[in-house]
mmCIF file of N, CA and C in Angstrom:
data_model
loop_
_atom_site.group_PDB
_atom_site.id
_atom_site.type_symbol
_atom_site.label_atom_id
_atom_site.label_comp_id
_atom_site.label_asym_id
_atom_site.label_seq_id
_atom_site.Cartn_x
_atom_site.Cartn_y
_atom_site.Cartn_z
ATOM 1 N N MET N 1 9.729 44.268 -51.987
ATOM 2 C CA MET N 1 10.992 44.585 -51.350
ATOM 3 C C MET N 1 12.045 43.575 -51.786
ATOM 4 N N ALA N 2 13.258 44.060 -51.925
ATOM 5 C CA ALA N 2 14.330 43.231 -52.462
ATOM 6 C C ALA N 2 15.188 42.622 -51.360
ATOM 7 N N ILE N 3 15.527 41.339 -51.541
ATOM 8 C CA ILE N 3 16.504 40.701 -50.657
ATOM 9 C C ILE N 3 17.869 41.224 -51.071
ATOM 10 N N GLU N 4 18.615 41.719 -50.099
ATOM 11 C CA GLU N 4 19.949 42.262 -50.352
ATOM 12 C C GLU N 4 20.957 41.582 -49.445
ATOM 13 N N ARG N 5 22.188 41.720 -49.849
ATOM 14 C CA ARG N 5 23.313 41.299 -49.021
ATOM 15 C C ARG N 5 24.129 42.527 -48.668
ATOM 16 N N THR N 6 24.710 42.488 -47.491
ATOM 17 C CA THR N 6 25.557 43.581 -47.048
ATOM 18 C C THR N 6 26.658 43.031 -46.154
ATOM 19 N N LEU N 7 27.676 43.831 -45.957
ATOM 20 C CA LEU N 7 28.769 43.466 -45.063
ATOM 21 C C LEU N 7 28.645 44.283 -43.796
ATOM 22 N N THR N 8 28.896 43.645 -42.684
ATOM 23 C CA THR N 8 29.089 44.359 -41.433
ATOM 24 C C THR N 8 30.381 43.868 -40.812
ATOM 25 N N ILE N 9 30.990 44.718 -40.027
ATOM 26 C CA ILE N 9 32.192 44.351 -39.278
ATOM 27 C C ILE N 9 32.003 44.801 -37.844
ATOM 28 N N ILE N 10 32.118 43.866 -36.919
ATOM 29 C CA ILE N 10 32.216 44.251 -35.516
ATOM 30 C C ILE N 10 33.660 44.685 -35.331
ATOM 31 N N LYS N 11 33.837 45.944 -34.953
ATOM 32 C CA LYS N 11 35.157 46.555 -34.907
ATOM 33 C C LYS N 11 35.923 46.189 -33.627
ATOM 34 N N PRO N 12 37.239 46.479 -33.595
ATOM 35 C CA PRO N 12 38.070 46.088 -32.455
ATOM 36 C C PRO N 12 37.588 46.596 -31.093
ATOM 37 N N ASP N 13 36.976 47.778 -31.050
ATOM 38 C CA ASP N 13 36.521 48.286 -29.757
ATOM 39 C C ASP N 13 35.416 47.414 -29.186
ATOM 40 N N ALA N 14 34.440 47.052 -30.004
ATOM 41 C CA ALA N 14 33.329 46.222 -29.533
ATOM 42 C C ALA N 14 33.764 44.778 -29.310
ATOM 43 N N ALA N 15 34.612 44.256 -30.186
ATOM 44 C CA ALA N 15 35.111 42.886 -30.018
ATOM 45 C C ALA N 15 35.950 42.786 -28.747
ATOM 46 N N GLY N 16 36.808 43.762 -28.535
ATOM 47 C CA GLY N 16 37.677 43.755 -27.357
ATOM 48 C C GLY N 16 36.921 43.927 -26.052
ATOM 49 N N ALA N 17 35.734 44.523 -26.106
ATOM 50 C CA ALA N 17 34.910 44.723 -24.913
ATOM 51 C C ALA N 17 33.897 43.584 -24.730
ATOM 52 N N SER N 18 34.079 42.503 -25.486
ATOM 53 C CA SER N 18 33.229 41.307 -25.388
ATOM 54 C C SER N 18 31.763 41.560 -25.730
ATOM 55 N N HIS N 19 31.535 42.361 -26.794
ATOM 56 C CA HIS N 19 30.167 42.645 -27.230
ATOM 57 C C HIS N 19 29.780 41.893 -28.505
ATOM 58 N N ILE N 20 30.603 40.953 -28.946
ATOM 59 C CA ILE N 20 30.324 40.227 -30.188
ATOM 60 C C ILE N 20 28.970 39.519 -30.118
ATOM 61 N N GLY N 21 28.751 38.757 -29.088
ATOM 62 C CA GLY N 21 27.506 38.007 -28.951
ATOM 63 C C GLY N 21 26.284 38.904 -28.895
ATOM 64 N N GLU N 22 26.391 39.997 -28.154
ATOM 65 C CA GLU N 22 25.272 40.935 -28.047
ATOM 66 C C GLU N 22 24.935 41.552 -29.401
ATOM 67 N N ILE N 23 25.957 41.902 -30.173
ATOM 68 C CA ILE N 23 25.722 42.519 -31.483
ATOM 69 C C ILE N 23 25.130 41.496 -32.442
ATOM 70 N N ILE N 24 25.630 40.274 -32.428
ATOM 71 C CA ILE N 24 25.056 39.231 -33.285
ATOM 72 C C ILE N 24 23.586 39.010 -32.928
ATOM 73 N N THR N 25 23.270 38.989 -31.648
ATOM 74 C CA THR N 25 21.873 38.841 -31.219
ATOM 75 C C THR N 25 21.020 39.977 -31.763
ATOM 76 N N GLU N 26 21.510 41.208 -31.691
ATOM 77 C CA GLU N 26 20.779 42.365 -32.226
ATOM 78 C C GLU N 26 20.513 42.194 -33.722
ATOM 79 N N LEU N 27 21.521 41.744 -34.447
ATOM 80 C CA LEU N 27 21.379 41.548 -35.884
ATOM 81 C C LEU N 27 20.333 40.482 -36.197
ATOM 82 N N GLU N 28 20.403 39.367 -35.492
ATOM 83 C CA GLU N 28 19.450 38.289 -35.740
ATOM 84 C C GLU N 28 18.034 38.690 -35.346
ATOM 85 N N ARG N 29 17.873 39.403 -34.253
ATOM 86 C CA ARG N 29 16.545 39.879 -33.848
ATOM 87 C C ARG N 29 15.955 40.843 -34.870
ATOM 88 N N ALA N 30 16.831 41.537 -35.587
ATOM 89 C CA ALA N 30 16.381 42.480 -36.621
ATOM 90 C C ALA N 30 16.107 41.780 -37.950
ATOM 91 N N GLY N 31 16.189 40.471 -37.967
ATOM 92 C CA GLY N 31 15.836 39.709 -39.155
ATOM 93 C C GLY N 31 16.968 39.428 -40.123
ATOM 94 N N PHE N 32 18.199 39.698 -39.728
ATOM 95 C CA PHE N 32 19.338 39.416 -40.605
ATOM 96 C C PHE N 32 19.705 37.938 -40.523
ATOM 97 N N HIS N 33 20.003 37.369 -41.689
ATOM 98 C CA HIS N 33 20.511 36.003 -41.778
ATOM 99 C C HIS N 33 22.015 36.109 -42.006
ATOM 100 N N ILE N 34 22.795 35.437 -41.178
ATOM 101 C CA ILE N 34 24.254 35.468 -41.319
ATOM 102 C C ILE N 34 24.658 34.387 -42.317
ATOM 103 N N LEU N 35 25.172 34.817 -43.479
ATOM 104 C CA LEU N 35 25.608 33.904 -44.527
ATOM 105 C C LEU N 35 27.024 33.393 -44.287
ATOM 106 N N ALA N 36 27.875 34.250 -43.768
ATOM 107 C CA ALA N 36 29.278 33.899 -43.515
ATOM 108 C C ALA N 36 29.797 34.825 -42.420
ATOM 109 N N MET N 37 30.743 34.306 -41.645
ATOM 110 C CA MET N 37 31.285 35.086 -40.533
ATOM 111 C C MET N 37 32.653 34.521 -40.191
ATOM 112 N N ARG N 38 33.531 35.390 -39.771
ATOM 113 C CA ARG N 38 34.834 34.928 -39.274
ATOM 114 C C ARG N 38 35.353 35.935 -38.247
ATOM 115 N N LYS N 39 36.252 35.472 -37.426
ATOM 116 C CA LYS N 39 36.952 36.332 -36.473
ATOM 117 C C LYS N 39 38.390 36.394 -36.942
ATOM 118 N N MET N 40 38.932 37.598 -37.031
ATOM 119 C CA MET N 40 40.278 37.745 -37.572
ATOM 120 C C MET N 40 40.930 39.020 -37.061
ATOM 121 N N HIS N 41 42.206 39.120 -37.322
ATOM 122 C CA HIS N 41 42.981 40.324 -37.004
ATOM 123 C C HIS N 41 43.519 40.861 -38.322
ATOM 124 N N LEU N 42 43.097 42.065 -38.708
ATOM 125 C CA LEU N 42 43.572 42.652 -39.964
ATOM 126 C C LEU N 42 45.036 43.054 -39.862
ATOM 127 N N SER N 43 45.789 42.785 -40.912
ATOM 128 C CA SER N 43 47.144 43.333 -41.025
ATOM 129 C C SER N 43 47.015 44.786 -41.467
ATOM 130 N N ARG N 44 48.083 45.512 -41.364
ATOM 131 C CA ARG N 44 48.068 46.900 -41.822
ATOM 132 C C ARG N 44 47.746 46.964 -43.314
ATOM 133 N N ALA N 45 48.350 46.098 -44.107
ATOM 134 C CA ALA N 45 48.100 46.098 -45.556
ATOM 135 C C ALA N 45 46.631 45.784 -45.855
ATOM 136 N N GLN N 46 46.044 44.854 -45.119
ATOM 137 C CA GLN N 46 44.629 44.534 -45.335
ATOM 138 C C GLN N 46 43.737 45.727 -44.987
ATOM 139 N N ALA N 47 43.993 46.367 -43.867
ATOM 140 C CA ALA N 47 43.197 47.525 -43.461
ATOM 141 C C ALA N 47 43.347 48.665 -44.466
ATOM 142 N N GLU N 48 44.568 48.904 -44.927
ATOM 143 C CA GLU N 48 44.785 49.947 -45.935
ATOM 144 C C GLU N 48 44.047 49.611 -47.226
ATOM 145 N N GLY N 49 44.022 48.343 -47.597
ATOM 146 C CA GLY N 49 43.303 47.928 -48.796
ATOM 147 C C GLY N 49 41.805 48.093 -48.655
ATOM 148 N N PHE N 50 41.266 47.672 -47.532
ATOM 149 C CA PHE N 50 39.826 47.772 -47.320
ATOM 150 C C PHE N 50 39.364 49.228 -47.310
ATOM 151 N N TYR N 51 40.130 50.090 -46.666
ATOM 152 C CA TYR N 51 39.754 51.502 -46.543
ATOM 153 C C TYR N 51 40.438 52.393 -47.577
ATOM 154 N N ALA N 52 40.916 51.820 -48.673
ATOM 155 C CA ALA N 52 41.632 52.588 -49.699
ATOM 156 C C ALA N 52 40.830 53.771 -50.216
ATOM 157 N N VAL N 53 39.517 53.654 -50.256
ATOM 158 C CA VAL N 53 38.666 54.748 -50.723
ATOM 159 C C VAL N 53 38.840 56.007 -49.862
ATOM 160 N N HIS N 54 39.320 55.833 -48.626
ATOM 161 C CA HIS N 54 39.514 56.964 -47.710
ATOM 162 C C HIS N 54 40.977 57.400 -47.616
ATOM 163 N N ARG N 55 41.837 56.860 -48.479
ATOM 164 C CA ARG N 55 43.281 57.099 -48.376
ATOM 165 C C ARG N 55 43.652 58.584 -48.270
ATOM 166 N N ASP N 56 42.952 59.456 -48.962
ATOM 167 C CA ASP N 56 43.293 60.882 -48.956
ATOM 168 C C ASP N 56 42.570 61.681 -47.873
ATOM 169 N N ARG N 57 41.815 61.005 -47.039
ATOM 170 C CA ARG N 57 41.073 61.688 -45.982
ATOM 171 C C ARG N 57 41.958 61.843 -44.747
ATOM 172 N N PRO N 58 41.745 62.889 -43.962
ATOM 173 C CA PRO N 58 42.619 63.120 -42.801
ATOM 174 C C PRO N 58 42.539 62.036 -41.731
ATOM 175 N N PHE N 59 41.460 61.272 -41.694
ATOM 176 C CA PHE N 59 41.294 60.248 -40.662
ATOM 177 C C PHE N 59 41.825 58.874 -41.079
ATOM 178 N N PHE N 60 42.355 58.753 -42.300
ATOM 179 C CA PHE N 60 42.772 57.450 -42.818
ATOM 180 C C PHE N 60 43.781 56.744 -41.900
ATOM 181 N N GLU N 61 44.818 57.434 -41.513
ATOM 182 C CA GLU N 61 45.874 56.817 -40.699
ATOM 183 C C GLU N 61 45.335 56.319 -39.362
ATOM 184 N N SER N 62 44.545 57.131 -38.682
ATOM 185 C CA SER N 62 44.013 56.691 -37.385
ATOM 186 C C SER N 62 43.003 55.561 -37.554
ATOM 187 N N LEU N 63 42.256 55.560 -38.653
ATOM 188 C CA LEU N 63 41.305 54.478 -38.922
ATOM 189 C C LEU N 63 42.038 53.154 -39.132
ATOM 190 N N VAL N 64 43.095 53.172 -39.928
ATOM 191 C CA VAL N 64 43.881 51.962 -40.171
ATOM 192 C C VAL N 64 44.499 51.456 -38.861
ATOM 193 N N THR N 65 45.047 52.365 -38.085
ATOM 194 C CA THR N 65 45.635 51.987 -36.800
ATOM 195 C C THR N 65 44.584 51.349 -35.892
ATOM 196 N N PHE N 66 43.422 51.968 -35.796
ATOM 197 C CA PHE N 66 42.331 51.437 -34.974
ATOM 198 C C PHE N 66 41.890 50.055 -35.449
ATOM 199 N N MET N 67 41.704 49.898 -36.748
ATOM 200 C CA MET N 67 41.185 48.633 -37.273
ATOM 201 C C MET N 67 42.194 47.487 -37.194
ATOM 202 N N THR N 68 43.451 47.799 -36.898
ATOM 203 C CA THR N 68 44.468 46.756 -36.750
ATOM 204 C C THR N 68 44.853 46.514 -35.291
ATOM 205 N N GLU N 69 44.203 47.184 -34.371
ATOM 206 C CA GLU N 69 44.610 47.065 -32.967
ATOM 207 C C GLU N 69 44.054 45.828 -32.262
ATOM 208 N N GLY N 70 43.100 45.162 -32.864
ATOM 209 C CA GLY N 70 42.527 43.978 -32.230
ATOM 210 C C GLY N 70 41.697 43.191 -33.221
ATOM 211 N N GLU N 71 41.042 42.165 -32.723
ATOM 212 C CA GLU N 71 40.236 41.308 -33.588
ATOM 213 C C GLU N 71 38.976 42.024 -34.077
ATOM 214 N N ILE N 72 38.547 41.604 -35.268
ATOM 215 C CA ILE N 72 37.302 42.074 -35.849
ATOM 216 C C ILE N 72 36.467 40.852 -36.232
ATOM 217 N N VAL N 73 35.187 41.091 -36.471
ATOM 218 C CA VAL N 73 34.306 40.016 -36.919
ATOM 219 C C VAL N 73 33.524 40.508 -38.137
ATOM 220 N N PRO N 74 34.031 40.224 -39.356
ATOM 221 C CA PRO N 74 33.260 40.556 -40.549
ATOM 222 C C PRO N 74 32.166 39.505 -40.761
ATOM 223 N N MET N 75 31.008 39.969 -41.230
ATOM 224 C CA MET N 75 29.879 39.077 -41.492
ATOM 225 C C MET N 75 29.197 39.475 -42.790
ATOM 226 N N ALA N 76 28.795 38.479 -43.545
ATOM 227 C CA ALA N 76 27.942 38.678 -44.711
ATOM 228 C C ALA N 76 26.513 38.465 -44.241
ATOM 229 N N LEU N 77 25.690 39.485 -44.417
ATOM 230 C CA LEU N 77 24.305 39.446 -43.949
ATOM 231 C C LEU N 77 23.338 39.509 -45.114
ATOM 232 N N GLU N 78 22.144 38.965 -44.896
ATOM 233 C CA GLU N 78 21.113 38.995 -45.935
ATOM 234 C C GLU N 78 19.750 39.205 -45.284
ATOM 235 N N ARG N 79 18.915 39.999 -45.940
ATOM 236 C CA ARG N 79 17.512 40.193 -45.579
ATOM 237 C C ARG N 79 16.915 41.193 -46.560
ATOM 238 N N GLU N 80 15.624 41.430 -46.475
ATOM 239 C CA GLU N 80 15.015 42.461 -47.299
ATOM 240 C C GLU N 80 15.617 43.805 -46.907
ATOM 241 N N ASN N 81 15.956 44.597 -47.908
ATOM 242 C CA ASN N 81 16.512 45.940 -47.696
ATOM 243 C C ASN N 81 17.628 45.946 -46.645
ATOM 244 N N ALA N 82 18.538 45.011 -46.780
ATOM 245 C CA ALA N 82 19.578 44.812 -45.772
ATOM 246 C C ALA N 82 20.430 46.047 -45.537
ATOM 247 N N ILE N 83 20.770 46.761 -46.579
ATOM 248 C CA ILE N 83 21.695 47.897 -46.432
ATOM 249 C C ILE N 83 21.063 48.997 -45.595
ATOM 250 N N SER N 84 19.873 49.416 -45.960
ATOM 251 C CA SER N 84 19.228 50.500 -45.201
ATOM 252 C C SER N 84 18.824 50.023 -43.809
ATOM 253 N N ALA N 85 18.387 48.772 -43.690
ATOM 254 C CA ALA N 85 18.000 48.250 -42.374
ATOM 255 C C ALA N 85 19.197 48.193 -41.432
ATOM 256 N N LEU N 86 20.342 47.767 -41.943
ATOM 257 C CA LEU N 86 21.538 47.710 -41.102
ATOM 258 C C LEU N 86 21.973 49.104 -40.697
ATOM 259 N N ARG N 87 21.952 50.030 -41.619
ATOM 260 C CA ARG N 87 22.394 51.386 -41.306
ATOM 261 C C ARG N 87 21.489 52.022 -40.242
ATOM 262 N N GLU N 88 20.201 51.718 -40.305
ATOM 263 C CA GLU N 88 19.284 52.216 -39.279
ATOM 264 C C GLU N 88 19.580 51.568 -37.927
ATOM 265 N N LEU N 89 19.807 50.251 -37.919
ATOM 266 C CA LEU N 89 20.110 49.538 -36.681
ATOM 267 C C LEU N 89 21.434 50.011 -36.083
ATOM 268 N N MET N 90 22.415 50.320 -36.926
ATOM 269 C CA MET N 90 23.718 50.773 -36.433
ATOM 270 C C MET N 90 23.617 52.139 -35.778
ATOM 271 N N GLY N 91 22.858 53.060 -36.377
ATOM 272 C CA GLY N 91 22.808 54.437 -35.912
ATOM 273 C C GLY N 91 23.855 55.278 -36.612
ATOM 274 N N PRO N 92 23.874 56.575 -36.320
ATOM 275 C CA PRO N 92 24.830 57.487 -36.969
ATOM 276 C C PRO N 92 26.284 57.098 -36.710
ATOM 277 N N THR N 93 27.162 57.473 -37.641
ATOM 278 C CA THR N 93 28.593 57.172 -37.534
ATOM 279 C C THR N 93 29.172 57.666 -36.216
ATOM 280 N N ASN N 94 28.801 58.866 -35.804
ATOM 281 C CA ASN N 94 29.307 59.414 -34.551
ATOM 282 C C ASN N 94 28.501 58.815 -33.403
ATOM 283 N N ALA N 95 29.108 57.893 -32.685
ATOM 284 C CA ALA N 95 28.408 57.178 -31.615
ATOM 285 C C ALA N 95 27.845 58.119 -30.554
ATOM 286 N N SER N 96 28.477 59.271 -30.353
ATOM 287 C CA SER N 96 27.969 60.212 -29.342
ATOM 288 C C SER N 96 26.647 60.838 -29.767
ATOM 289 N N GLU N 97 26.290 60.717 -31.049
ATOM 290 C CA GLU N 97 25.009 61.229 -31.554
ATOM 291 C C GLU N 97 23.998 60.106 -31.800
ATOM 292 N N ALA N 98 24.393 58.861 -31.543
ATOM 293 C CA ALA N 98 23.544 57.711 -31.846
ATOM 294 C C ALA N 98 22.494 57.495 -30.757
ATOM 295 N N PRO N 99 21.248 57.254 -31.155
ATOM 296 C CA PRO N 99 20.210 56.958 -30.165
ATOM 297 C C PRO N 99 20.557 55.714 -29.348
ATOM 298 N N ALA N 100 20.066 55.674 -28.132
ATOM 299 C CA ALA N 100 20.382 54.588 -27.201
ATOM 300 C C ALA N 100 20.017 53.211 -27.735
ATOM 301 N N GLY N 101 18.991 53.084 -28.536
ATOM 302 C CA GLY N 101 18.562 51.786 -29.032
ATOM 303 C C GLY N 101 19.357 51.245 -30.196
ATOM 304 N N THR N 102 20.290 52.018 -30.723
ATOM 305 C CA THR N 102 21.095 51.568 -31.858
ATOM 306 C C THR N 102 22.360 50.864 -31.364
ATOM 307 N N ILE N 103 22.978 50.105 -32.255
ATOM 308 C CA ILE N 103 24.216 49.410 -31.879
ATOM 309 C C ILE N 103 25.291 50.411 -31.481
ATOM 310 N N ARG N 104 25.443 51.479 -32.245
ATOM 311 C CA ARG N 104 26.463 52.473 -31.901
ATOM 312 C C ARG N 104 26.097 53.229 -30.633
ATOM 313 N N GLY N 105 24.818 53.435 -30.396
ATOM 314 C CA GLY N 105 24.380 54.075 -29.162
ATOM 315 C C GLY N 105 24.676 53.228 -27.935
ATOM 316 N N LYS N 106 24.610 51.908 -28.092
ATOM 317 C CA LYS N 106 24.868 50.993 -26.980
ATOM 318 C C LYS N 106 26.346 50.714 -26.769
ATOM 319 N N PHE N 107 27.089 50.546 -27.888
ATOM 320 C CA PHE N 107 28.446 50.012 -27.775
ATOM 321 C C PHE N 107 29.548 50.939 -28.281
ATOM 322 N N GLY N 108 29.217 51.997 -28.994
ATOM 323 C CA GLY N 108 30.224 52.915 -29.515
ATOM 324 C C GLY N 108 30.540 54.015 -28.524
ATOM 325 N N THR N 109 31.690 54.660 -28.717
ATOM 326 C CA THR N 109 32.088 55.742 -27.814
ATOM 327 C C THR N 109 32.470 57.028 -28.536
ATOM 328 N N SER N 110 32.721 56.948 -29.847
ATOM 329 C CA SER N 110 33.152 58.143 -30.586
ATOM 330 C C SER N 110 32.861 57.958 -32.074
ATOM 331 N N ILE N 111 33.254 58.920 -32.866
ATOM 332 C CA ILE N 111 33.055 58.825 -34.315
ATOM 333 C C ILE N 111 33.902 57.709 -34.919
ATOM 334 N N GLU N 112 35.071 57.434 -34.347
ATOM 335 C CA GLU N 112 35.928 56.362 -34.856
ATOM 336 C C GLU N 112 35.652 55.043 -34.143
ATOM 337 N N ARG N 113 35.564 55.078 -32.862
ATOM 338 C CA ARG N 113 35.309 53.874 -32.054
ATOM 339 C C ARG N 113 33.800 53.708 -31.912
ATOM 340 N N ASN N 114 33.211 53.307 -33.055
ATOM 341 C CA ASN N 114 31.748 53.267 -33.125
ATOM 342 C C ASN N 114 31.197 51.848 -33.265
ATOM 343 N N ALA N 115 31.982 50.856 -32.895
ATOM 344 C CA ALA N 115 31.570 49.467 -32.701
ATOM 345 C C ALA N 115 31.313 48.645 -33.957
ATOM 346 N N ILE N 116 30.831 49.264 -35.041
ATOM 347 C CA ILE N 116 30.360 48.459 -36.165
ATOM 348 C C ILE N 116 30.484 49.229 -37.483
ATOM 349 N N HIS N 117 30.741 48.485 -38.536
ATOM 350 C CA HIS N 117 30.775 49.022 -39.901
ATOM 351 C C HIS N 117 29.641 48.382 -40.678
ATOM 352 N N GLY N 118 29.085 49.126 -41.620
ATOM 353 C CA GLY N 118 28.098 48.574 -42.537
ATOM 354 C C GLY N 118 28.241 49.205 -43.904
ATOM 355 N N SER N 119 28.067 48.421 -44.934
ATOM 356 C CA SER N 119 28.138 48.926 -46.306
ATOM 357 C C SER N 119 27.084 50.008 -46.511
ATOM 358 N N ASP N 120 27.399 50.983 -47.377
ATOM 359 C CA ASP N 120 26.482 52.112 -47.573
ATOM 360 C C ASP N 120 25.682 52.073 -48.866
ATOM 361 N N ALA N 121 25.959 51.116 -49.744
ATOM 362 C CA ALA N 121 25.246 51.030 -51.022
ATOM 363 C C ALA N 121 25.448 49.629 -51.598
ATOM 364 N N PRO N 122 24.584 49.199 -52.512
ATOM 365 C CA PRO N 122 24.744 47.870 -53.105
ATOM 366 C C PRO N 122 26.100 47.652 -53.767
ATOM 367 N N GLU N 123 26.606 48.663 -54.455
ATOM 368 C CA GLU N 123 27.901 48.534 -55.122
ATOM 369 C C GLU N 123 29.030 48.386 -54.105
ATOM 370 N N THR N 124 28.959 49.166 -53.039
ATOM 371 C CA THR N 124 29.954 49.074 -51.976
ATOM 372 C C THR N 124 29.879 47.712 -51.296
ATOM 373 N N ALA N 125 28.660 47.262 -51.034
ATOM 374 C CA ALA N 125 28.474 45.954 -50.384
ATOM 375 C C ALA N 125 29.116 44.845 -51.204
ATOM 376 N N ALA N 126 28.934 44.876 -52.509
ATOM 377 C CA ALA N 126 29.505 43.827 -53.370
ATOM 378 C C ALA N 126 31.030 43.800 -53.260
ATOM 379 N N VAL N 127 31.650 44.961 -53.290
ATOM 380 C CA VAL N 127 33.112 45.048 -53.188
ATOM 381 C C VAL N 127 33.575 44.613 -51.801
ATOM 382 N N GLU N 128 32.898 45.095 -50.771
ATOM 383 C CA GLU N 128 33.301 44.777 -49.404
ATOM 384 C C GLU N 128 33.098 43.295 -49.073
ATOM 385 N N LEU N 129 31.997 42.724 -49.524
ATOM 386 C CA LEU N 129 31.771 41.291 -49.294
ATOM 387 C C LEU N 129 32.871 40.462 -49.949
ATOM 388 N N ALA N 130 33.246 40.829 -51.175
ATOM 389 C CA ALA N 130 34.290 40.094 -51.898
ATOM 390 C C ALA N 130 35.660 40.254 -51.238
ATOM 391 N N PHE N 131 35.866 41.328 -50.493
ATOM 392 C CA PHE N 131 37.130 41.536 -49.798
ATOM 393 C C PHE N 131 37.335 40.466 -48.720
ATOM 394 N N PHE N 132 36.260 40.099 -48.019
ATOM 395 C CA PHE N 132 36.359 39.174 -46.891
ATOM 396 C C PHE N 132 35.919 37.743 -47.176
ATOM 397 N N PHE N 133 35.050 37.551 -48.183
ATOM 398 C CA PHE N 133 34.460 36.232 -48.392
ATOM 399 C C PHE N 133 34.519 35.819 -49.857
ATOM 400 N N SER N 134 34.765 34.540 -50.091
ATOM 401 C CA SER N 134 34.788 34.010 -51.450
ATOM 402 C C SER N 134 33.360 33.762 -51.932
ATOM 403 N N ARG N 135 33.211 33.592 -53.223
ATOM 404 C CA ARG N 135 31.888 33.250 -53.785
ATOM 405 C C ARG N 135 31.397 31.941 -53.221
ATOM 406 N N LEU N 136 32.295 31.004 -53.001
ATOM 407 C CA LEU N 136 31.927 29.714 -52.438
ATOM 408 C C LEU N 136 31.284 29.882 -51.056
ATOM 409 N N GLU N 137 31.813 30.796 -50.264
ATOM 410 C CA GLU N 137 31.245 31.036 -48.934
ATOM 411 C C GLU N 137 29.884 31.709 -49.007
ATOM 412 N N LEU N 138 29.659 32.493 -50.045
ATOM 413 C CA LEU N 138 28.419 33.272 -50.137
ATOM 414 C C LEU N 138 27.331 32.597 -50.955
ATOM 415 N N ASP N 139 27.700 31.663 -51.811
ATOM 416 C CA ASP N 139 26.689 30.961 -52.617
ATOM 417 C C ASP N 139 25.953 29.982 -51.711
ATOM 418 N N ARG N 140 24.629 29.973 -51.909
ATOM 419 C CA ARG N 140 23.824 29.079 -51.071
ATOM 420 C C ARG N 140 22.989 28.184 -51.945
#
């Protein structure tokens, strides 16, 4: 099994509801090592840049608005099969369909307000990690 790195973001809904600590605990219990982490507030330009791949999708505007409404916590995570393991721990994108034991099942409320983001592929993870963290922060 391969050690991978992935990006996760605790989104404004979960951060604003004081679930940061609970989500970090879930991640660590699942065997994730936190390489880098910060708490920040995205500007509109930053959110548009991060989600540029969705620019032509009908939900782009509401996603950018949501992601700029409060603080977020991006984290660089590492473990064996990190991408698939994180996606399983998060649960389906639509929180109303997420099993109770998943992060989205516990803390999400809708398809948009779903508490957490996770990279979906190694190539995406590399781009997303570089968006939030420098090589210096990620080199160990």
